[in-house]
Amino acid sequence: MAGNPSGTAGVGADQLNKPYVLRLDSSNALYISDFYNNRIQKWIIGNSNGVTVAGQADGTSGASSTTLNSPIGLAIDSSDNMYIADKHNNRVVYWANGSSSGSMIAGTGSYGSANNQLSYPNMI
């Protein structure tokens, strides 16, 4: 089970805070976009705690290459790389499998309607 058995929201390794999208990787590990904790958590079958694989484990938000701000949409490719709709940073981030940082691949990081901008992206 992913998340705290009592259903208590929080930032702990066994907690989630508004989980949105669930995806499985090639090993059937579960990835969860943990919206209010500004991170992506990976849960391996049988483990009672998740591991932060994108963003900060303490839930800190930000706009750097190592932080996220309200991640919502999530896709995982055949090499287990992640594509994250980083909603409040108005960007899509590519996060390579095992990497400690991501790269912006769409958007500018600023809200807008220009051809190179995104407006609160939700899904991938």
mmCIF file of C-alpha atoms in Angstrom:
data_model
loop_
_atom_site.group_PDB
_atom_site.id
_atom_site.type_symbol
_atom_site.label_atom_id
_atom_site.label_comp_id
_atom_site.label_asym_id
_atom_site.label_seq_id
_atom_site.Cartn_x
_atom_site.Cartn_y
_atom_site.Cartn_z
ATOM 1 C CA MET A 1 0.000 0.000 0.000
ATOM 2 C CA ALA A 2 1.289 3.458 -0.853
ATOM 3 C CA GLY A 3 0.715 6.128 1.762
ATOM 4 C CA ASN A 4 0.036 6.069 5.464
ATOM 5 C CA PRO A 5 -2.445 3.340 6.521
ATOM 6 C CA SER A 6 -4.304 5.877 8.680
ATOM 7 C CA GLY A 7 -4.779 8.161 5.674
ATOM 8 C CA THR A 8 -2.946 11.034 7.356
ATOM 9 C CA ALA A 9 -1.452 13.470 4.852
ATOM 10 C CA GLY A 10 2.137 14.540 5.407
ATOM 11 C CA VAL A 11 5.650 14.769 4.074
ATOM 12 C CA GLY A 12 7.039 11.565 5.633
ATOM 13 C CA ALA A 13 8.379 8.731 3.473
ATOM 14 C CA ASP A 14 5.204 6.767 4.278
ATOM 15 C CA GLN A 15 2.890 9.700 3.547
ATOM 16 C CA LEU A 16 1.408 11.486 0.553
ATOM 17 C CA ASN A 17 -0.398 14.807 0.264
ATOM 18 C CA LYS A 18 -2.892 14.944 -2.616
ATOM 19 C CA PRO A 19 -1.590 12.150 -4.822
ATOM 20 C CA TYR A 20 -2.695 12.672 -8.415
ATOM 21 C CA VAL A 21 -1.273 10.443 -11.133
ATOM 22 C CA LEU A 22 -0.145 6.833 -10.733
ATOM 23 C CA ARG A 23 2.224 5.143 -13.186
ATOM 24 C CA LEU A 24 4.087 1.823 -13.246
ATOM 25 C CA ASP A 25 7.648 1.454 -14.498
ATOM 26 C CA SER A 26 9.177 -1.547 -16.288
ATOM 27 C CA SER A 27 9.664 -3.326 -12.929
ATOM 28 C CA ASN A 28 6.099 -2.612 -11.771
ATOM 29 C CA ALA A 29 7.249 -0.067 -9.204
ATOM 30 C CA LEU A 30 4.534 2.517 -8.583
ATOM 31 C CA TYR A 31 5.265 6.210 -9.207
ATOM 32 C CA ILE A 32 2.950 8.832 -7.696
ATOM 33 C CA SER A 33 2.794 12.550 -8.400
ATOM 34 C CA ASP A 34 2.570 13.898 -4.837
ATOM 35 C CA PHE A 35 1.029 17.305 -5.639
ATOM 36 C CA TYR A 36 1.182 19.200 -2.319
ATOM 37 C CA ASN A 37 4.536 17.644 -1.375
ATOM 38 C CA ASN A 38 6.062 18.866 -4.659
ATOM 39 C CA ARG A 39 7.665 15.526 -5.450
ATOM 40 C CA ILE A 40 7.379 12.220 -7.277
ATOM 41 C CA GLN A 41 7.412 9.189 -4.984
ATOM 42 C CA LYS A 42 8.412 5.683 -6.057
ATOM 43 C CA TRP A 43 6.907 2.742 -4.180
ATOM 44 C CA ILE A 44 8.300 -0.748 -4.601
ATOM 45 C CA ILE A 45 5.893 -3.614 -3.935
ATOM 46 C CA GLY A 46 6.162 -4.746 -0.317
ATOM 47 C CA ASN A 47 7.891 -1.603 0.980
ATOM 48 C CA SER A 48 6.165 0.521 3.605
ATOM 49 C CA ASN A 49 7.938 3.734 2.542
ATOM 50 C CA GLY A 50 8.258 5.548 -0.736
ATOM 51 C CA VAL A 51 11.446 7.061 -2.143
ATOM 52 C CA THR A 52 11.563 10.555 -3.611
ATOM 53 C CA VAL A 53 12.792 10.252 -7.208
ATOM 54 C CA ALA A 54 12.044 13.830 -8.352
ATOM 55 C CA GLY A 55 11.735 16.995 -6.296
ATOM 56 C CA GLN A 56 12.729 17.303 -2.646
ATOM 57 C CA ALA A 57 11.932 14.666 -0.009
ATOM 58 C CA ASP A 58 10.954 17.377 2.502
ATOM 59 C CA GLY A 59 8.262 18.761 0.196
ATOM 60 C CA THR A 60 10.028 22.059 -0.502
ATOM 61 C CA SER A 61 8.821 23.670 -3.713
ATOM 62 C CA GLY A 62 10.973 25.598 -6.142
ATOM 63 C CA ALA A 63 11.787 26.315 -9.762
ATOM 64 C CA SER A 64 15.343 24.950 -9.967
ATOM 65 C CA SER A 65 16.417 21.795 -11.797
ATOM 66 C CA THR A 66 16.167 19.825 -8.521
ATOM 67 C CA THR A 67 12.765 21.079 -7.350
ATOM 68 C CA LEU A 68 9.156 20.927 -8.496
ATOM 69 C CA ASN A 69 6.098 23.048 -7.728
ATOM 70 C CA SER A 70 2.839 21.100 -7.733
ATOM 71 C CA PRO A 71 3.695 18.240 -10.092
ATOM 72 C CA ILE A 72 0.573 16.674 -11.495
ATOM 73 C CA GLY A 73 0.955 14.957 -14.872
ATOM 74 C CA LEU A 74 3.418 12.081 -15.121
ATOM 75 C CA ALA A 75 4.558 9.742 -17.876
ATOM 76 C CA ILE A 76 7.281 7.085 -17.767
ATOM 77 C CA ASP A 77 9.024 5.790 -20.885
ATOM 78 C CA SER A 78 10.444 2.305 -21.558
ATOM 79 C CA SER A 79 13.781 3.302 -19.954
ATOM 80 C CA ASP A 80 11.966 4.492 -16.809
ATOM 81 C CA ASN A 81 12.675 8.164 -17.503
ATOM 82 C CA MET A 82 9.977 10.533 -16.263
ATOM 83 C CA TYR A 83 8.147 13.379 -17.983
ATOM 84 C CA ILE A 84 6.515 15.630 -15.404
ATOM 85 C CA ALA A 85 3.908 18.375 -15.850
ATOM 86 C CA ASP A 86 5.232 20.813 -13.229
ATOM 87 C CA LYS A 87 2.017 22.811 -12.938
ATOM 88 C CA HIS A 88 2.933 25.937 -10.972
ATOM 89 C CA ASN A 89 6.318 26.240 -12.693
ATOM 90 C CA ASN A 90 4.521 26.270 -16.065
ATOM 91 C CA ARG A 91 6.883 23.709 -17.545
ATOM 92 C CA VAL A 92 7.325 20.070 -18.507
ATOM 93 C CA VAL A 93 10.424 18.472 -17.018
ATOM 94 C CA TYR A 94 12.352 15.441 -18.298
ATOM 95 C CA TRP A 95 13.871 13.545 -15.371
ATOM 96 C CA ALA A 96 16.263 10.763 -16.395
ATOM 97 C CA ASN A 97 16.057 7.491 -14.479
ATOM 98 C CA GLY A 98 18.345 7.715 -11.432
ATOM 99 C CA SER A 99 19.093 11.416 -11.897
ATOM 100 C CA SER A 100 18.985 13.954 -9.056
ATOM 101 C CA SER A 101 17.804 16.751 -11.356
ATOM 102 C CA GLY A 102 15.586 17.341 -14.345
ATOM 103 C CA SER A 103 15.674 19.392 -17.549
ATOM 104 C CA MET A 104 12.925 21.685 -18.787
ATOM 105 C CA ILE A 105 11.748 20.391 -22.177
ATOM 106 C CA ALA A 106 8.619 22.506 -22.673
ATOM 107 C CA GLY A 107 7.579 25.915 -21.434
ATOM 108 C CA THR A 108 9.769 28.716 -20.149
ATOM 109 C CA GLY A 109 8.968 28.505 -16.455
ATOM 110 C CA SER A 110 6.726 31.569 -16.792
ATOM 111 C CA TYR A 111 2.967 31.603 -17.287
ATOM 112 C CA GLY A 112 1.843 32.788 -20.692
ATOM 113 C CA SER A 113 0.172 32.172 -24.022
ATOM 114 C CA ALA A 114 3.148 32.630 -26.358
ATOM 115 C CA ASN A 115 4.160 29.670 -28.538
ATOM 116 C CA ASN A 116 6.989 28.740 -26.152
ATOM 117 C CA GLN A 117 4.990 29.148 -22.918
ATOM 118 C CA LEU A 118 2.600 26.950 -20.962
ATOM 119 C CA SER A 119 -0.282 27.886 -18.714
ATOM 120 C CA TYR A 120 -0.449 25.542 -15.706
ATOM 121 C CA PRO A 121 0.131 22.240 -17.550
ATOM 122 C CA ASN A 122 -1.786 19.351 -16.027
ATOM 123 C CA MET A 123 -1.319 16.167 -18.001
ATOM 124 C CA ILE A 124 1.250 14.557 -20.271
#
